JSON list of N, CA and C in Angstrom, two decimals:
[
{"chain": "A", "resi": 1, "resn": "HIS", "atom": "N", "xyz": [57.72, -24.31, 9.35]},
{"chain": "A", "resi": 1, "resn": "HIS", "atom": "CA", "xyz": [58.07, -23.07, 10.00]},
{"chain": "A", "resi": 1, "resn": "HIS", "atom": "C", "xyz": [58.36, -22.01, 8.94]},
{"chain": "A", "resi": 2, "resn": "PRO", "atom": "N", "xyz": [57.99, -20.75, 9.21]},
{"chain": "A", "resi": 2, "resn": "PRO", "atom": "CA", "xyz": [58.14, -19.69, 8.21]},
{"chain": "A", "resi": 2, "resn": "PRO", "atom": "C", "xyz": [59.57, -19.45, 7.72]},
{"chain": "A", "resi": 3, "resn": "ILE", "atom": "N", "xyz": [60.57, -19.70, 8.54]},
{"chain": "A", "resi": 3, "resn": "ILE", "atom": "CA", "xyz": [61.94, -19.44, 8.09]},
{"chain": "A", "resi": 3, "resn": "ILE", "atom": "C", "xyz": [62.66, -20.69, 7.58]},
{"chain": "A", "resi": 4, "resn": "ALA", "atom": "N", "xyz": [61.97, -21.81, 7.54]},
{"chain": "A", "resi": 4, "resn": "ALA", "atom": "CA", "xyz": [62.60, -23.05, 7.07]},
{"chain": "A", "resi": 4, "resn": "ALA", "atom": "C", "xyz": [63.10, -22.90, 5.64]},
{"chain": "A", "resi": 5, "resn": "GLY", "atom": "N", "xyz": [62.35, -22.20, 4.80]},
{"chain": "A", "resi": 5, "resn": "GLY", "atom": "CA", "xyz": [62.76, -21.98, 3.41]},
{"chain": "A", "resi": 5, "resn": "GLY", "atom": "C", "xyz": [64.06, -21.20, 3.31]},
{"chain": "A", "resi": 6, "resn": "LEU", "atom": "N", "xyz": [64.25, -20.25, 4.22]},
{"chain": "A", "resi": 6, "resn": "LEU", "atom": "CA", "xyz": [65.50, -19.47, 4.21]},
{"chain": "A", "resi": 6, "resn": "LEU", "atom": "C", "xyz": [66.69, -20.35, 4.55]},
{"chain": "A", "resi": 7, "resn": "ALA", "atom": "N", "xyz": [66.52, -21.23, 5.52]},
{"chain": "A", "resi": 7, "resn": "ALA", "atom": "CA", "xyz": [67.60, -22.16, 5.88]},
{"chain": "A", "resi": 7, "resn": "ALA", "atom": "C", "xyz": [67.91, -23.08, 4.71]},
{"chain": "A", "resi": 8, "resn": "TYR", "atom": "N", "xyz": [66.87, -23.59, 4.06]},
{"chain": "A", "resi": 8, "resn": "TYR", "atom": "CA", "xyz": [67.07, -24.46, 2.90]},
{"chain": "A", "resi": 8, "resn": "TYR", "atom": "C", "xyz": [67.83, -23.71, 1.81]},
{"chain": "A", "resi": 9, "resn": "ASP", "atom": "N", "xyz": [67.43, -22.47, 1.53]},
{"chain": "A", "resi": 9, "resn": "ASP", "atom": "CA", "xyz": [68.08, -21.69, 0.49]},
{"chain": "A", "resi": 9, "resn": "ASP", "atom": "C", "xyz": [69.56, -21.47, 0.79]},
{"chain": "A", "resi": 10, "resn": "GLY", "atom": "N", "xyz": [69.89, -21.21, 2.04]},
{"chain": "A", "resi": 10, "resn": "GLY", "atom": "CA", "xyz": [71.29, -21.01, 2.41]},
{"chain": "A", "resi": 10, "resn": "GLY", "atom": "C", "xyz": [72.12, -22.26, 2.17]},
{"chain": "A", "resi": 11, "resn": "ILE", "atom": "N", "xyz": [71.60, -23.40, 2.56]},
{"chain": "A", "resi": 11, "resn": "ILE", "atom": "CA", "xyz": [72.30, -24.66, 2.34]},
{"chain": "A", "resi": 11, "resn": "ILE", "atom": "C", "xyz": [72.38, -24.98, 0.85]},
{"chain": "A", "resi": 12, "resn": "ALA", "atom": "N", "xyz": [71.31, -24.69, 0.10]},
{"chain": "A", "resi": 12, "resn": "ALA", "atom": "CA", "xyz": [71.31, -24.94, -1.34]},
{"chain": "A", "resi": 12, "resn": "ALA", "atom": "C", "xyz": [72.38, -24.10, -2.03]},
{"chain": "A", "resi": 13, "resn": "ALA", "atom": "N", "xyz": [72.53, -22.84, -1.63]},
{"chain": "A", "resi": 13, "resn": "ALA", "atom": "CA", "xyz": [73.55, -21.97, -2.22]},
{"chain": "A", "resi": 13, "resn": "ALA", "atom": "C", "xyz": [74.95, -22.52, -1.93]},
{"chain": "A", "resi": 14, "resn": "ILE", "atom": "N", "xyz": [75.21, -22.89, -0.69]},
{"chain": "A", "resi": 14, "resn": "ILE", "atom": "CA", "xyz": [76.51, -23.44, -0.33]},
{"chain": "A", "resi": 14, "resn": "ILE", "atom": "C", "xyz": [76.76, -24.75, -1.09]},
{"chain": "A", "resi": 15, "resn": "GLY", "atom": "N", "xyz": [75.75, -25.60, -1.16]},
{"chain": "A", "resi": 15, "resn": "GLY", "atom": "CA", "xyz": [75.88, -26.86, -1.88]},
{"chain": "A", "resi": 15, "resn": "GLY", "atom": "C", "xyz": [76.19, -26.66, -3.35]},
{"chain": "A", "resi": 16, "resn": "ALA", "atom": "N", "xyz": [75.54, -25.69, -3.98]},
{"chain": "A", "resi": 16, "resn": "ALA", "atom": "CA", "xyz": [75.79, -25.41, -5.40]},
{"chain": "A", "resi": 16, "resn": "ALA", "atom": "C", "xyz": [77.22, -24.92, -5.61]},
{"chain": "A", "resi": 17, "resn": "LEU", "atom": "N", "xyz": [77.71, -24.09, -4.71]},
{"chain": "A", "resi": 17, "resn": "LEU", "atom": "CA", "xyz": [79.07, -23.57, -4.84]},
{"chain": "A", "resi": 17, "resn": "LEU", "atom": "C", "xyz": [80.11, -24.66, -4.62]},
{"chain": "A", "resi": 18, "resn": "VAL", "atom": "N", "xyz": [79.91, -25.49, -3.62]},
{"chain": "A", "resi": 18, "resn": "VAL", "atom": "CA", "xyz": [80.86, -26.57, -3.33]},
{"chain": "A", "resi": 18, "resn": "VAL", "atom": "C", "xyz": [80.85, -27.59, -4.47]},
{"chain": "A", "resi": 19, "resn": "ALA", "atom": "N", "xyz": [79.67, -27.88, -5.01]},
{"chain": "A", "resi": 19, "resn": "ALA", "atom": "CA", "xyz": [79.56, -28.85, -6.11]},
{"chain": "A", "resi": 19, "resn": "ALA", "atom": "C", "xyz": [80.26, -28.38, -7.38]},
{"chain": "A", "resi": 20, "resn": "SER", "atom": "N", "xyz": [80.49, -27.07, -7.49]},
{"chain": "A", "resi": 20, "resn": "SER", "atom": "CA", "xyz": [81.16, -26.54, -8.67]},
{"chain": "A", "resi": 20, "resn": "SER", "atom": "C", "xyz": [82.62, -27.00, -8.74]},
{"chain": "A", "resi": 21, "resn": "GLY", "atom": "N", "xyz": [83.16, -27.46, -7.61]},
{"chain": "A", "resi": 21, "resn": "GLY", "atom": "CA", "xyz": [84.53, -27.96, -7.58]},
{"chain": "A", "resi": 21, "resn": "GLY", "atom": "C", "xyz": [85.58, -26.87, -7.50]},
{"chain": "A", "resi": 22, "resn": "ASN", "atom": "N", "xyz": [85.18, -25.64, -7.43]},
{"chain": "A", "resi": 22, "resn": "ASN", "atom": "CA", "xyz": [86.11, -24.52, -7.33]},
{"chain": "A", "resi": 22, "resn": "ASN", "atom": "C", "xyz": [86.65, -24.44, -5.91]},
{"chain": "A", "resi": 23, "resn": "SER", "atom": "N", "xyz": [87.96, -24.36, -5.77]},
{"chain": "A", "resi": 23, "resn": "SER", "atom": "CA", "xyz": [88.56, -24.32, -4.44]},
{"chain": "A", "resi": 23, "resn": "SER", "atom": "C", "xyz": [88.22, -23.05, -3.68]},
{"chain": "A", "resi": 24, "resn": "SER", "atom": "N", "xyz": [87.83, -21.99, -4.38]},
{"chain": "A", "resi": 24, "resn": "SER", "atom": "CA", "xyz": [87.45, -20.75, -3.71]},
{"chain": "A", "resi": 24, "resn": "SER", "atom": "C", "xyz": [85.93, -20.56, -3.77]},
{"chain": "A", "resi": 25, "resn": "ALA", "atom": "N", "xyz": [85.20, -21.65, -3.61]},
{"chain": "A", "resi": 25, "resn": "ALA", "atom": "CA", "xyz": [83.74, -21.63, -3.76]},
{"chain": "A", "resi": 25, "resn": "ALA", "atom": "C", "xyz": [83.05, -20.78, -2.70]},
{"chain": "A", "resi": 26, "resn": "LEU", "atom": "N", "xyz": [83.54, -20.77, -1.51]},
{"chain": "A", "resi": 26, "resn": "LEU", "atom": "CA", "xyz": [82.85, -20.07, -0.43]},
{"chain": "A", "resi": 26, "resn": "LEU", "atom": "C", "xyz": [83.46, -18.71, -0.13]},
{"chain": "A", "resi": 27, "resn": "THR", "atom": "N", "xyz": [83.68, -17.94, -1.16]},
{"chain": "A", "resi": 27, "resn": "THR", "atom": "CA", "xyz": [84.20, -16.58, -1.00]},
{"chain": "A", "resi": 27, "resn": "THR", "atom": "C", "xyz": [83.04, -15.59, -1.11]},
{"chain": "A", "resi": 28, "resn": "ARG", "atom": "N", "xyz": [83.30, -14.37, -0.71]},
{"chain": "A", "resi": 28, "resn": "ARG", "atom": "CA", "xyz": [82.29, -13.31, -0.83]},
{"chain": "A", "resi": 28, "resn": "ARG", "atom": "C", "xyz": [81.85, -13.14, -2.28]},
{"chain": "A", "resi": 29, "resn": "GLY", "atom": "N", "xyz": [82.80, -13.17, -3.19]},
{"chain": "A", "resi": 29, "resn": "GLY", "atom": "CA", "xyz": [82.48, -13.03, -4.61]},
{"chain": "A", "resi": 29, "resn": "GLY", "atom": "C", "xyz": [81.59, -14.14, -5.13]},
{"chain": "A", "resi": 30, "resn": "ALA", "atom": "N", "xyz": [81.86, -15.36, -4.70]},
{"chain": "A", "resi": 30, "resn": "ALA", "atom": "CA", "xyz": [81.04, -16.49, -5.14]},
{"chain": "A", "resi": 30, "resn": "ALA", "atom": "C", "xyz": [79.64, -16.42, -4.55]},
{"chain": "A", "resi": 31, "resn": "LEU", "atom": "N", "xyz": [79.54, -16.05, -3.28]},
{"chain": "A", "resi": 31, "resn": "LEU", "atom": "CA", "xyz": [78.23, -15.97, -2.63]},
{"chain": "A", "resi": 31, "resn": "LEU", "atom": "C", "xyz": [77.38, -14.82, -3.18]},
{"chain": "A", "resi": 32, "resn": "THR", "atom": "N", "xyz": [78.03, -13.79, -3.71]},
{"chain": "A", "resi": 32, "resn": "THR", "atom": "CA", "xyz": [77.28, -12.64, -4.24]},
{"chain": "A", "resi": 32, "resn": "THR", "atom": "C", "xyz": [77.28, -12.59, -5.76]},
{"chain": "A", "resi": 33, "resn": "GLN", "atom": "N", "xyz": [77.45, -13.74, -6.40]},
{"chain": "A", "resi": 33, "resn": "GLN", "atom": "CA", "xyz": [77.45, -13.78, -7.86]},
{"chain": "A", "resi": 33, "resn": "GLN", "atom": "C", "xyz": [76.12, -13.26, -8.41]},
{"chain": "A", "resi": 34, "resn": "SER", "atom": "N", "xyz": [76.18, -12.52, -9.50]},
{"chain": "A", "resi": 34, "resn": "SER", "atom": "CA", "xyz": [74.99, -11.87, -10.05]},
{"chain": "A", "resi": 34, "resn": "SER", "atom": "C", "xyz": [73.95, -12.85, -10.57]},
{"chain": "A", "resi": 35, "resn": "SER", "atom": "N", "xyz": [74.35, -14.06, -10.92]},
{"chain": "A", "resi": 35, "resn": "SER", "atom": "CA", "xyz": [73.39, -15.04, -11.43]},
{"chain": "A", "resi": 35, "resn": "SER", "atom": "C", "xyz": [72.52, -15.63, -10.33]},
{"chain": "A", "resi": 36, "resn": "GLY", "atom": "N", "xyz": [72.94, -15.52, -9.08]},
{"chain": "A", "resi": 36, "resn": "GLY", "atom": "CA", "xyz": [72.15, -16.00, -7.97]},
{"chain": "A", "resi": 36, "resn": "GLY", "atom": "C", "xyz": [72.06, -17.52, -7.88]},
{"chain": "A", "resi": 37, "resn": "PHE", "atom": "N", "xyz": [71.03, -17.99, -7.20]},
{"chain": "A", "resi": 37, "resn": "PHE", "atom": "CA", "xyz": [70.84, -19.40, -6.91]},
{"chain": "A", "resi": 37, "resn": "PHE", "atom": "C", "xyz": [69.37, -19.77, -7.03]},
{"chain": "A", "resi": 38, "resn": "ARG", "atom": "N", "xyz": [69.11, -21.07, -7.20]},
{"chain": "A", "resi": 38, "resn": "ARG", "atom": "CA", "xyz": [67.73, -21.56, -7.17]},
{"chain": "A", "resi": 38, "resn": "ARG", "atom": "C", "xyz": [67.45, -22.08, -5.77]},
{"chain": "A", "resi": 39, "resn": "GLY", "atom": "N", "xyz": [66.39, -21.56, -5.16]},
{"chain": "A", "resi": 39, "resn": "GLY", "atom": "CA", "xyz": [66.01, -21.98, -3.82]},
{"chain": "A", "resi": 39, "resn": "GLY", "atom": "C", "xyz": [64.65, -22.63, -3.80]},
{"chain": "A", "resi": 40, "resn": "VAL", "atom": "N", "xyz": [64.22, -23.02, -2.64]},
{"chain": "A", "resi": 40, "resn": "VAL", "atom": "CA", "xyz": [62.93, -23.69, -2.49]},
{"chain": "A", "resi": 40, "resn": "VAL", "atom": "C", "xyz": [61.78, -22.77, -2.85]},
{"chain": "A", "resi": 41, "resn": "ASN", "atom": "N", "xyz": [61.95, -21.47, -2.66]},
{"chain": "A", "resi": 41, "resn": "ASN", "atom": "CA", "xyz": [60.89, -20.51, -2.97]},
{"chain": "A", "resi": 41, "resn": "ASN", "atom": "C", "xyz": [61.18, -19.71, -4.24]},
{"chain": "A", "resi": 42, "resn": "GLY", "atom": "N", "xyz": [62.08, -20.19, -5.07]},
{"chain": "A", "resi": 42, "resn": "GLY", "atom": "CA", "xyz": [62.41, -19.49, -6.31]},
{"chain": "A", "resi": 42, "resn": "GLY", "atom": "C", "xyz": [63.84, -19.01, -6.33]},
{"chain": "A", "resi": 43, "resn": "VAL", "atom": "N", "xyz": [64.16, -18.22, -7.34]},
{"chain": "A", "resi": 43, "resn": "VAL", "atom": "CA", "xyz": [65.54, -17.73, -7.48]},
{"chain": "A", "resi": 43, "resn": "VAL", "atom": "C", "xyz": [65.81, -16.61, -6.48]},
{"chain": "A", "resi": 44, "resn": "PHE", "atom": "N", "xyz": [67.05, -16.53, -6.05]},
{"chain": "A", "resi": 44, "resn": "PHE", "atom": "CA", "xyz": [67.47, -15.47, -5.14]},
{"chain": "A", "resi": 44, "resn": "PHE", "atom": "C", "xyz": [68.94, -15.19, -5.34]},
{"chain": "A", "resi": 45, "resn": "ARG", "atom": "N", "xyz": [69.36, -14.02, -4.94]},
{"chain": "A", "resi": 45, "resn": "ARG", "atom": "CA", "xyz": [70.79, -13.71, -4.94]},
{"chain": "A", "resi": 45, "resn": "ARG", "atom": "C", "xyz": [71.12, -12.85, -3.74]},
{"chain": "A", "resi": 46, "resn": "LEU", "atom": "N", "xyz": [72.32, -13.03, -3.26]},
{"chain": "A", "resi": 46, "resn": "LEU", "atom": "CA", "xyz": [72.83, -12.29, -2.11]},
{"chain": "A", "resi": 46, "resn": "LEU", "atom": "C", "xyz": [73.60, -11.09, -2.62]},
{"chain": "A", "resi": 47, "resn": "MET", "atom": "N", "xyz": [73.38, -9.95, -2.01]},
{"chain": "A", "resi": 47, "resn": "MET", "atom": "CA", "xyz": [74.02, -8.72, -2.44]},
{"chain": "A", "resi": 47, "resn": "MET", "atom": "C", "xyz": [75.21, -8.40, -1.52]},
{"chain": "A", "resi": 48, "resn": "ALA", "atom": "N", "xyz": [76.15, -7.65, -2.03]},
{"chain": "A", "resi": 48, "resn": "ALA", "atom": "CA", "xyz": [77.36, -7.31, -1.27]},
{"chain": "A", "resi": 48, "resn": "ALA", "atom": "C", "xyz": [77.05, -6.49, -0.02]},
{"chain": "A", "resi": 49, "resn": "ASP", "atom": "N", "xyz": [75.93, -5.76, -0.02]},
{"chain": "A", "resi": 49, "resn": "ASP", "atom": "CA", "xyz": [75.59, -4.93, 1.14]},
{"chain": "A", "resi": 49, "resn": "ASP", "atom": "C", "xyz": [74.82, -5.70, 2.23]},
{"chain": "A", "resi": 50, "resn": "GLY", "atom": "N", "xyz": [74.67, -7.02, 2.05]},
{"chain": "A", "resi": 50, "resn": "GLY", "atom": "CA", "xyz": [74.00, -7.85, 3.04]},
{"chain": "A", "resi": 50, "resn": "GLY", "atom": "C", "xyz": [72.52, -8.07, 2.79]},
{"chain": "A", "resi": 51, "resn": "THR", "atom": "N", "xyz": [71.97, -7.41, 1.79]},
{"chain": "A", "resi": 51, "resn": "THR", "atom": "CA", "xyz": [70.56, -7.63, 1.45]},
{"chain": "A", "resi": 51, "resn": "THR", "atom": "C", "xyz": [70.46, -8.78, 0.44]},
{"chain": "A", "resi": 52, "resn": "ASN", "atom": "N", "xyz": [69.24, -9.10, 0.05]},
{"chain": "A", "resi": 52, "resn": "ASN", "atom": "CA", "xyz": [69.05, -10.12, -0.97]},
{"chain": "A", "resi": 52, "resn": "ASN", "atom": "C", "xyz": [67.95, -9.69, -1.93]},
{"chain": "A", "resi": 53, "resn": "GLU", "atom": "N", "xyz": [67.93, -10.30, -3.09]},
{"chain": "A", "resi": 53, "resn": "GLU", "atom": "CA", "xyz": [66.88, -10.09, -4.07]},
{"chain": "A", "resi": 53, "resn": "GLU", "atom": "C", "xyz": [66.26, -11.45, -4.36]},
{"chain": "A", "resi": 54, "resn": "ARG", "atom": "N", "xyz": [64.95, -11.47, -4.51]},
{"chain": "A", "resi": 54, "resn": "ARG", "atom": "CA", "xyz": [64.22, -12.70, -4.80]},
{"chain": "A", "resi": 54, "resn": "ARG", "atom": "C", "xyz": [63.32, -12.49, -5.99]},
{"chain": "A", "resi": 55, "resn": "GLY", "atom": "N", "xyz": [63.26, -13.49, -6.85]},
{"chain": "A", "resi": 55, "resn": "GLY", "atom": "CA", "xyz": [62.37, -13.44, -7.99]},
{"chain": "A", "resi": 55, "resn": "GLY", "atom": "C", "xyz": [61.01, -13.98, -7.59]},
{"chain": "A", "resi": 56, "resn": "LEU", "atom": "N", "xyz": [60.02, -13.12, -7.52]},
{"chain": "A", "resi": 56, "resn": "LEU", "atom": "CA", "xyz": [58.69, -13.51, -7.05]},
{"chain": "A", "resi": 56, "resn": "LEU", "atom": "C", "xyz": [57.65, -13.35, -8.14]},
{"chain": "A", "resi": 57, "resn": "ALA", "atom": "N", "xyz": [56.60, -14.12, -8.06]},
{"chain": "A", "resi": 57, "resn": "ALA", "atom": "CA", "xyz": [55.46, -13.96, -8.96]},
{"chain": "A", "resi": 57, "resn": "ALA", "atom": "C", "xyz": [54.58, -12.82, -8.44]},
{"chain": "A", "resi": 58, "resn": "VAL", "atom": "N", "xyz": [53.83, -12.22, -9.35]},
{"chain": "A", "resi": 58, "resn": "VAL", "atom": "CA", "xyz": [52.85, -11.20, -8.97]},
{"chain": "A", "resi": 58, "resn": "VAL", "atom": "C", "xyz": [51.48, -11.77, -9.31]},
{"chain": "A", "resi": 59, "resn": "ALA", "atom": "N", "xyz": [50.60, -11.77, -8.32]},
{"chain": "A", "resi": 59, "resn": "ALA", "atom": "CA", "xyz": [49.26, -12.32, -8.52]},
{"chain": "A", "resi": 59, "resn": "ALA", "atom": "C", "xyz": [48.20, -11.29, -8.13]},
{"chain": "A", "resi": 60, "resn": "ARG", "atom": "N", "xyz": [47.04, -11.45, -8.71]},
{"chain": "A", "resi": 60, "resn": "ARG", "atom": "CA", "xyz": [45.90, -10.60, -8.39]},
{"chain": "A", "resi": 60, "resn": "ARG", "atom": "C", "xyz": [44.81, -11.50, -7.80]},
{"chain": "A", "resi": 61, "resn": "ILE", "atom": "N", "xyz": [44.25, -11.06, -6.68]},
{"chain": "A", "resi": 61, "resn": "ILE", "atom": "CA", "xyz": [43.17, -11.80, -6.05]},
{"chain": "A", "resi": 61, "resn": "ILE", "atom": "C", "xyz": [41.89, -10.99, -6.19]},
{"chain": "A", "resi": 62, "resn": "VAL", "atom": "N", "xyz": [40.91, -11.57, -6.86]},
{"chain": "A", "resi": 62, "resn": "VAL", "atom": "CA", "xyz": [39.61, -10.93, -7.05]},
{"chain": "A", "resi": 62, "resn": "VAL", "atom": "C", "xyz": [38.53, -11.98, -6.81]},
{"chain": "A", "resi": 63, "resn": "ASP", "atom": "N", "xyz": [37.57, -11.64, -5.97]},
{"chain": "A", "resi": 63, "resn": "ASP", "atom": "CA", "xyz": [36.45, -12.54, -5.69]},
{"chain": "A", "resi": 63, "resn": "ASP", "atom": "C", "xyz": [36.92, -13.96, -5.34]},
{"chain": "A", "resi": 64, "resn": "ARG", "atom": "N", "xyz": [37.90, -14.05, -4.47]},
{"chain": "A", "resi": 64, "resn": "ARG", "atom": "CA", "xyz": [38.44, -15.32, -3.99]},
{"chain": "A", "resi": 64, "resn": "ARG", "atom": "C", "xyz": [39.13, -16.15, -5.07]},
{"chain": "A", "resi": 65, "resn": "GLY", "atom": "N", "xyz": [39.43, -15.53, -6.18]},
{"chain": "A", "resi": 65, "resn": "GLY", "atom": "CA", "xyz": [40.17, -16.21, -7.24]},
{"chain": "A", "resi": 65, "resn": "GLY", "atom": "C", "xyz": [41.53, -15.58, -7.43]},
{"chain": "A", "resi": 66, "resn": "VAL", "atom": "N", "xyz": [42.50, -16.37, -7.81]},
{"chain": "A", "resi": 66, "resn": "VAL", "atom": "CA", "xyz": [43.87, -15.89, -8.00]},
{"chain": "A", "resi": 66, "resn": "VAL", "atom": "C", "xyz": [44.23, -15.97, -9.48]},
{"chain": "A", "resi": 67, "resn": "THR", "atom": "N", "xyz": [44.75, -14.86, -9.99]},
{"chain": "A", "resi": 67, "resn": "THR", "atom": "CA", "xyz": [45.23, -14.80, -11.37]},
{"chain": "A", "resi": 67, "resn": "THR", "atom": "C", "xyz": [46.69, -14.38, -11.33]},
{"chain": "A", "resi": 68, "resn": "ILE", "atom": "N", "xyz": [47.57, -15.13, -11.99]},
{"chain": "A", "resi": 68, "resn": "ILE", "atom": "CA", "xyz": [48.98, -14.77, -12.06]},
{"chain": "A", "resi": 68, "resn": "ILE", "atom": "C", "xyz": [49.12, -13.65, -13.08]},
{"chain": "A", "resi": 69, "resn": "VAL", "atom": "N", "xyz": [49.57, -12.49, -12.63]},
{"chain": "A", "resi": 69, "resn": "VAL", "atom": "CA", "xyz": [49.80, -11.34, -13.50]},
{"chain": "A", "resi": 69, "resn": "VAL", "atom": "C", "xyz": [51.16, -11.46, -14.17]},
{"chain": "A", "resi": 70, "resn": "SER", "atom": "N", "xyz": [52.15, -11.86, -13.39]},
{"chain": "A", "resi": 70, "resn": "SER", "atom": "CA", "xyz": [53.51, -12.02, -13.89]},
{"chain": "A", "resi": 70, "resn": "SER", "atom": "C", "xyz": [54.13, -13.23, -13.18]},
{"chain": "A", "resi": 71, "resn": "PRO", "atom": "N", "xyz": [54.50, -14.27, -13.92]},
{"chain": "A", "resi": 71, "resn": "PRO", "atom": "CA", "xyz": [55.07, -15.45, -13.26]},
{"chain": "A", "resi": 71, "resn": "PRO", "atom": "C", "xyz": [56.45, -15.16, -12.66]},
{"chain": "A", "resi": 72, "resn": "ALA", "atom": "N", "xyz": [56.83, -15.95, -11.71]},
{"chain": "A", "resi": 72, "resn": "ALA", "atom": "CA", "xyz": [58.15, -15.80, -11.09]},
{"chain": "A", "resi": 72, "resn": "ALA", "atom": "C", "xyz": [59.24, -16.06, -12.13]},
{"chain": "A", "resi": 73, "resn": "PRO", "atom": "N", "xyz": [60.28, -15.23, -12.14]},
{"chain": "A", "resi": 73, "resn": "PRO", "atom": "CA", "xyz": [61.37, -15.46, -13.09]},
{"chain": "A", "resi": 73, "resn": "PRO", "atom": "C", "xyz": [62.17, -16.71, -12.71]},
{"chain": "A", "resi": 74, "resn": "THR", "atom": "N", "xyz": [62.83, -17.27, -13.70]},
{"chain": "A", "resi": 74, "resn": "THR", "atom": "CA", "xyz": [63.68, -18.44, -13.44]},
{"chain": "A", "resi": 74, "resn": "THR", "atom": "C", "xyz": [65.14, -18.05, -13.32]},
{"chain": "A", "resi": 75, "resn": "GLY", "atom": "N", "xyz": [65.43, -16.77, -13.50]},
{"chain": "A", "resi": 75, "resn": "GLY", "atom": "CA", "xyz": [66.79, -16.26, -13.39]},
{"chain": "A", "resi": 75, "resn": "GLY", "atom": "C", "xyz": [66.77, -14.75, -13.29]},
{"chain": "A", "resi": 76, "resn": "PHE", "atom": "N", "xyz": [67.94, -14.13, -13.23]},
{"chain": "A", "resi": 76, "resn": "PHE", "atom": "CA", "xyz": [68.03, -12.69, -13.05]},
{"chain": "A", "resi": 76, "resn": "PHE", "atom": "C", "xyz": [68.42, -11.94, -14.32]},
{"chain": "A", "resi": 77, "resn": "GLY", "atom": "N", "xyz": [68.27, -12.55, -15.47]},
{"chain": "A", "resi": 77, "resn": "GLY", "atom": "CA", "xyz": [68.63, -11.88, -16.72]},
{"chain": "A", "resi": 77, "resn": "GLY", "atom": "C", "xyz": [67.53, -11.04, -17.32]},
{"chain": "A", "resi": 78, "resn": "SER", "atom": "N", "xyz": [66.31, -11.10, -16.75]},
{"chain": "A", "resi": 78, "resn": "SER", "atom": "CA", "xyz": [65.18, -10.40, -17.35]},
{"chain": "A", "resi": 78, "resn": "SER", "atom": "C", "xyz": [65.06, -8.97, -16.84]},
{"chain": "A", "resi": 79, "resn": "ALA", "atom": "N", "xyz": [64.16, -8.23, -17.44]},
{"chain": "A", "resi": 79, "resn": "ALA", "atom": "CA", "xyz": [63.92, -6.84, -17.04]},
{"chain": "A", "resi": 79, "resn": "ALA", "atom": "C", "xyz": [63.45, -6.80, -15.59]},
{"chain": "A", "resi": 80, "resn": "GLY", "atom": "N", "xyz": [63.75, -5.73, -14.92]},
{"chain": "A", "resi": 80, "resn": "GLY", "atom": "CA", "xyz": [63.36, -5.59, -13.53]},
{"chain": "A", "resi": 80, "resn": "GLY", "atom": "C", "xyz": [64.46, -5.95, -12.56]},
{"chain": "A", "resi": 81, "resn": "PHE", "atom": "N", "xyz": [65.51, -6.56, -13.06]},
{"chain": "A", "resi": 81, "resn": "PHE", "atom": "CA", "xyz": [66.65, -6.89, -12.21]},
{"chain": "A", "resi": 81, "resn": "PHE", "atom": "C", "xyz": [67.84, -6.23, -12.79]}
]
């Protein structure tokens, strides 16, 4: 299903925070940490305004062939974020 990845990402984020052992793991600050989380479709982070950012690859399709122009980032420390 198209939204299954979103559900997985939500559970993965909660799981990562709980696994940290911090008693205040499920706070607004923890959920909106700038480093984000690793999800099934790549890295993502939740923003304080309710939106999200996702690290996506950029590809070019020409004559039924796909070329990766820019690979998906593995974190949010690079340019563009």
